[in-house]
GROMACS .gro file of C-alpha atoms in nm:
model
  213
    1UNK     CA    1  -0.312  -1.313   0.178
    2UNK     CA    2   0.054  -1.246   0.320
    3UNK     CA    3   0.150  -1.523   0.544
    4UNK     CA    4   0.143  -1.428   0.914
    5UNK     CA    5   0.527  -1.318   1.039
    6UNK     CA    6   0.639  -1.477   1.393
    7UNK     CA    7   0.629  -1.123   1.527
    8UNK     CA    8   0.248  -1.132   1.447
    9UNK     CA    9   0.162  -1.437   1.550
   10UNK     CA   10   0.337  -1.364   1.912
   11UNK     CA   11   0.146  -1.079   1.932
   12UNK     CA   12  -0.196  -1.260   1.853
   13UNK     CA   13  -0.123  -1.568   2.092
   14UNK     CA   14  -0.007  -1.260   2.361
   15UNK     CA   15  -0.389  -1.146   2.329
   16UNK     CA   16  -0.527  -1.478   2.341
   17UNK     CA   17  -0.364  -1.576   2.666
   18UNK     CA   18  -0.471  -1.253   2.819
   19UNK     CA   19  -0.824  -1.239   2.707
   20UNK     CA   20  -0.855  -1.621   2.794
   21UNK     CA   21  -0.736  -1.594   3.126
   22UNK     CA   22  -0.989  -1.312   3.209
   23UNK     CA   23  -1.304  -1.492   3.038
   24UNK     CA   24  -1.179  -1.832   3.231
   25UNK     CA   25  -1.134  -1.698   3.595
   26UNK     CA   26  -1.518  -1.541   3.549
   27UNK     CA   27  -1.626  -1.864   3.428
   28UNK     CA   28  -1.506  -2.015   3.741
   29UNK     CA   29  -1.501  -1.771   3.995
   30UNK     CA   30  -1.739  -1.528   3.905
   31UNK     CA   31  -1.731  -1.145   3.746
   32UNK     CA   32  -1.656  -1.011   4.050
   33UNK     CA   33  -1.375  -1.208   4.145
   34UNK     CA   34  -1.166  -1.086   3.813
   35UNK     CA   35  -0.877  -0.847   3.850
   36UNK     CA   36  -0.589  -0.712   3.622
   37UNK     CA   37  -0.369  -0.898   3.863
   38UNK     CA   38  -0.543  -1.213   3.835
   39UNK     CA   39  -0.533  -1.210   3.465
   40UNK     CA   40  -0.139  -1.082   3.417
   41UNK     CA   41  -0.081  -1.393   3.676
   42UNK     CA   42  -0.260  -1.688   3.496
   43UNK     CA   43  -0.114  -1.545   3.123
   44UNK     CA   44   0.215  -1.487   3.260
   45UNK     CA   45   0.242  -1.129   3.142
   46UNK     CA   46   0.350  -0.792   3.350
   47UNK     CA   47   0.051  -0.526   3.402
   48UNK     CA   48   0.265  -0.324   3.168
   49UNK     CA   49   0.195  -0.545   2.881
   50UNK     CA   50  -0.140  -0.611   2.948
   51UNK     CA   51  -0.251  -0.230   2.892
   52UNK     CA   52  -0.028  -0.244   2.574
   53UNK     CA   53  -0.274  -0.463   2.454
   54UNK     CA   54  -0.589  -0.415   2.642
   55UNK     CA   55  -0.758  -0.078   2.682
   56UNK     CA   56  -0.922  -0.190   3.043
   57UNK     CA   57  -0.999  -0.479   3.232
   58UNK     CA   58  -1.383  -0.509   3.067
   59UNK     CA   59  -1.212  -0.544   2.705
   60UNK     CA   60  -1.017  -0.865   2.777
   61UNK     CA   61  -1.334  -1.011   2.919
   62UNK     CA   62  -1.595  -0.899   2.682
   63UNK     CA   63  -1.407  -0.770   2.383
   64UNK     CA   64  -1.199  -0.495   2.231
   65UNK     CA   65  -1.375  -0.233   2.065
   66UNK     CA   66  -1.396  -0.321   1.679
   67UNK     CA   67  -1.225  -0.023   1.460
   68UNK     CA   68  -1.482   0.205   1.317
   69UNK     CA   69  -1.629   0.189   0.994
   70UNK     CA   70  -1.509   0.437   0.742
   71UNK     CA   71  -1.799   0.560   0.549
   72UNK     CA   72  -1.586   0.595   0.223
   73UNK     CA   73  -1.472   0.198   0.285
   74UNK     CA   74  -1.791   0.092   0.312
   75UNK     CA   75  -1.932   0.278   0.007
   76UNK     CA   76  -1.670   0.121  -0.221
   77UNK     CA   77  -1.785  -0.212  -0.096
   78UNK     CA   78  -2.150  -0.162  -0.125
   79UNK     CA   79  -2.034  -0.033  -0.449
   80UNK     CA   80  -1.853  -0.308  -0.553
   81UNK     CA   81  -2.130  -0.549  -0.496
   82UNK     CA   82  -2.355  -0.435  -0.763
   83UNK     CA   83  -2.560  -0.729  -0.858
   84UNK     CA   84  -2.592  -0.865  -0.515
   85UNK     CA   85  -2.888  -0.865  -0.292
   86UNK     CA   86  -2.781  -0.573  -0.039
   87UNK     CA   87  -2.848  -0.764   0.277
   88UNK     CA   88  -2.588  -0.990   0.147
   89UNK     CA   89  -2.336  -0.674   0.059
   90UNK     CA   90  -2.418  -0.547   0.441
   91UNK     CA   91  -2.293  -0.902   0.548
   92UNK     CA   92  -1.975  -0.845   0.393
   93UNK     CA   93  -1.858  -0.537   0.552
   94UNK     CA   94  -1.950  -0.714   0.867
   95UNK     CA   95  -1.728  -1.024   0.836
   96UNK     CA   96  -1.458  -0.803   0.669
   97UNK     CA   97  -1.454  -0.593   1.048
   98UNK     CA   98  -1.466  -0.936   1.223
   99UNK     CA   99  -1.177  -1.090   1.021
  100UNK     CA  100  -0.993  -0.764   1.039
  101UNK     CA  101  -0.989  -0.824   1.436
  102UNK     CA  102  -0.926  -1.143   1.421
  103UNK     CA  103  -1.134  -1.279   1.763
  104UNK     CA  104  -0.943  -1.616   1.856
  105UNK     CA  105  -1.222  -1.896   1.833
  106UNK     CA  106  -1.149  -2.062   2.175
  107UNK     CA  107  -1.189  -1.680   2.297
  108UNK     CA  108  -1.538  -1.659   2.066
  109UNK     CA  109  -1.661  -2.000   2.227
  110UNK     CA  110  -1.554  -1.877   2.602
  111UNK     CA  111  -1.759  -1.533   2.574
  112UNK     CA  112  -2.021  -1.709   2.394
  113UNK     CA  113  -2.059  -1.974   2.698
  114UNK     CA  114  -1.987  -1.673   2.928
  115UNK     CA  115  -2.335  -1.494   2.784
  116UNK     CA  116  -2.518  -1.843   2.875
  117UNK     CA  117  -2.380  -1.918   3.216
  118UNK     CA  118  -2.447  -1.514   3.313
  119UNK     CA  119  -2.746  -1.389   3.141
  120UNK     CA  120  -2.604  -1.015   3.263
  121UNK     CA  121  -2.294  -1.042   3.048
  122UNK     CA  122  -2.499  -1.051   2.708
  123UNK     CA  123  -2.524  -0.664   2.704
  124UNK     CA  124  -2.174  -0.636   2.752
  125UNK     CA  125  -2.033  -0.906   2.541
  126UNK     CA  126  -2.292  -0.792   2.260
  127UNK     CA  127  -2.157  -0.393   2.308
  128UNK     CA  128  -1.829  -0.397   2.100
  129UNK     CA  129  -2.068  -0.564   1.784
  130UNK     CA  130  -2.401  -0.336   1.837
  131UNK     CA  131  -2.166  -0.017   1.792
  132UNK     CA  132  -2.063  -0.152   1.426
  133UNK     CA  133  -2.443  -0.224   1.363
  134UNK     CA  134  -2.518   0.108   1.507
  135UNK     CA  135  -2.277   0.257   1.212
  136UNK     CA  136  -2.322   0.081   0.922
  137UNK     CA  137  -2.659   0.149   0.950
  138UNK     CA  138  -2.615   0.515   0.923
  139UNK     CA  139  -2.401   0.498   0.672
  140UNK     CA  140  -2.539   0.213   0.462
  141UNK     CA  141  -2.859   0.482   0.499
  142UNK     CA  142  -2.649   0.768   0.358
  143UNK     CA  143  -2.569   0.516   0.076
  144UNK     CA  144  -2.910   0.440  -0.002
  145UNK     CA  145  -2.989   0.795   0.024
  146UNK     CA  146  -2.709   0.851  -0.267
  147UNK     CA  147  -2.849   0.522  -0.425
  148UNK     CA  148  -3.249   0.494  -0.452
  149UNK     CA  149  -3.219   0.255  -0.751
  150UNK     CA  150  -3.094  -0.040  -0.511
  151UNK     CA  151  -3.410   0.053  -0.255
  152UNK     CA  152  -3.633  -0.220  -0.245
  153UNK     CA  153  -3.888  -0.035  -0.082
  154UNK     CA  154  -4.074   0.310  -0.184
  155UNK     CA  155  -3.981   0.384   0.202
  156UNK     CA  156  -3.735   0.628   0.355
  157UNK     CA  157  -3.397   0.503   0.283
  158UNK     CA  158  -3.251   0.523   0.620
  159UNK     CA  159  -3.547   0.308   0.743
  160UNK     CA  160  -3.480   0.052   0.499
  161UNK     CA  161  -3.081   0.065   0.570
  162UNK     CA  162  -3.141   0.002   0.944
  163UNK     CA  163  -3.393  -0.293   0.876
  164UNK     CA  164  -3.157  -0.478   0.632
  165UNK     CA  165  -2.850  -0.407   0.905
  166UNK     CA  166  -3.096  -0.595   1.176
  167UNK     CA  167  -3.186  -0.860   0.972
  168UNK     CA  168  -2.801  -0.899   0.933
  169UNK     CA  169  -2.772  -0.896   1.297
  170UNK     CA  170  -3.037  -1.178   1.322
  171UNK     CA  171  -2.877  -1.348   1.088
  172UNK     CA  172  -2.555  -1.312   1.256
  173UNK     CA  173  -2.692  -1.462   1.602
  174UNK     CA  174  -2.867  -1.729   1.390
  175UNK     CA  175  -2.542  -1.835   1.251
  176UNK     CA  176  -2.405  -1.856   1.640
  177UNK     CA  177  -2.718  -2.021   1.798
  178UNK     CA  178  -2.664  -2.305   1.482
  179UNK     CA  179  -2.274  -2.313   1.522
  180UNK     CA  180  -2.263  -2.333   1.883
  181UNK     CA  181  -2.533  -2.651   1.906
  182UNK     CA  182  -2.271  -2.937   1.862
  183UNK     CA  183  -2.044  -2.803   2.135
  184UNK     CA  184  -1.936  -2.432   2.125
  185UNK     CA  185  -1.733  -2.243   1.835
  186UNK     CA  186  -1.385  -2.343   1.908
  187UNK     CA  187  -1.329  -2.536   1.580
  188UNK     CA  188  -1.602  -2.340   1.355
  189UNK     CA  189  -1.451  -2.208   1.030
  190UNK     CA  190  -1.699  -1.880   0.915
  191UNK     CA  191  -1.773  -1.958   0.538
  192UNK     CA  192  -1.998  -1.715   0.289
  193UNK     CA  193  -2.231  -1.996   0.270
  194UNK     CA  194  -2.279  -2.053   0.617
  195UNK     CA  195  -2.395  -1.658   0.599
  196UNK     CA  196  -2.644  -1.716   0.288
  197UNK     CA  197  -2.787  -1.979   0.488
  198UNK     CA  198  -2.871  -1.787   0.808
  199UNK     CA  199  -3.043  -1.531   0.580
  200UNK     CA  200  -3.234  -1.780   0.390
  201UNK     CA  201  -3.329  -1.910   0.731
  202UNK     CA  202  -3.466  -1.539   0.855
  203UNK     CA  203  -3.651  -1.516   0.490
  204UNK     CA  204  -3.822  -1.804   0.540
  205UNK     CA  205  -3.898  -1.748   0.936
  206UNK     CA  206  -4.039  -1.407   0.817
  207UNK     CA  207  -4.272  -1.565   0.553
  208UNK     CA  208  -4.431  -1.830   0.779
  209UNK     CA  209  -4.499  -1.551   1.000
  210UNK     CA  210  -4.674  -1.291   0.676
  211UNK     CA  211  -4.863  -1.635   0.577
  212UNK     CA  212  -4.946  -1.725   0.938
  213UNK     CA  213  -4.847  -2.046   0.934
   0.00000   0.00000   0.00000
C-alpha cells in the first residue's frame, strides 16, 4: 500500500478533529445542545472548512455516508473468491468499504459509546452502514441470480443473498459487542480472523438454537 502523503494525513486528522468534537460535546451536553458553531470552535476550524468536509451537521456526529457499491466491483470480488464460503466473500466487500473510509478508531469508540449512553442515536449511527447492507444485498442477489452453482440453498437467490448479507451484519455487531468489552475500540486493529471468528460464533449460536439446546 502507498505510504500516506502529509497532505493526506492533514486532511484525515482535519476530519477527526471535526467529527470528534461533534460526538464529544453530545456526549457531554446532550444532542440537542450540538451546533456547527460549537463544533468549528472546539476543532479550531472556520464553518467554511467544515462543509468542505462534512455534508451536514448529522454526518460529523453519526457518520458520513459510505460510497456506494458498484455492482461491477463487487462482482469481480465475489468472483475472485471462488473457493471461499460466500458469507466470508460478502465480508470482504464490507471491510474493503470500511477501510476505504477510513473511520478514525477514537471516532468508532465515541459513536459506539454514543449508541449506549442514547439508545435513540443507534438508528442514526447504524444508517450510513444499513444503506451498504441494503445494496450488497441486491446485488450480491443479482450475482447469485447469474451464479446458481455457489447457491447453497434450492431457494430463490435473492432470498438467500439477503440472509447471508444479515448474517454478515450479525456478525459484524458480534465482532463490536466482543471488541468493545475490555474498554471501547480505540486501540482495536480489524483482522480477517477476528471476522471468521464472529461467523463461527453466529454458526454455532444458530445450531444450539436448530438442536434446542
Amino acid at each position: 500500500m502507498k505510504p500516506e502523503g502529509l497532505r493526506e494525513r492533514k486532511k484525515r486528522q482535519t476530519e477527526t478533529a471535526i467529527e470528534l468534537a461533534g460526538i464529544e460535546i453530545a456526549l457531554e451536553s446532550g444532542l440537542e445542545s450540538v451546533t456547527v458553531a460549537k463544533i468549528c470552535a472546539r476543532a479550531q476550524v472556520s464553518r467554511s472548512t467544515f462543509f468542505n468536509y462534512m455534508p451536514s451537521l448529522e454526518a460529523a456526529i453519526f457518520g458520513r455516508p459510505y460510497p456506494r457499491l458498484v455492482p461491477g466491483e463487487v462482482g469481480a470480488m465475489l468472483d475472485a473468491a471462488e473457493g471461499l464460503p460466500l458469507s466470508s466473500a460478502l465480508l470482504g466487500v464490507v471491510m474493503s468499504v470500511i477501510e476505504r473510509t477510513s473511520v478514525n478508531p477514537e471516532v468508532a469508540g465515541k459513536r459506539y459509546q454514543l449508541m449506549q449512553e442514547h439508545p435513540e442515536t443507534q438508528i442514526l449511527v447504524r444508517g450510513p452502514l444499513t444503506q451498504v447492507f441494503d445494496d450488497l444485498a441486491d446485488v450480491a442477489g443479482g450475482w447469485l441470480e447469474a451464479h446458481p452453482e455457489r447457491q447453497a440453498s434450492a431457494g430463490p437467490a435473492r432470498r438467500e443473498a439477503k440472509l447471508l448479507v444479515g448474517i454478515v451484519g450479525m456478525a459484524l455487531e458480534d465482532l463490536l459487542l466482543r471488541l468493545s468489552a475490555d474498554g471501547g475500540l480505540q486501540d482495536v486493529e480489524l483482522s480477517p480472523a477476528d471476522w471468521f471468528e464472529a461467523i463461527t460464533n453466529i454458526a454455532h449460536l444458530a445450531g444450539s438454537q436448530v438442536q434446542g439446546s
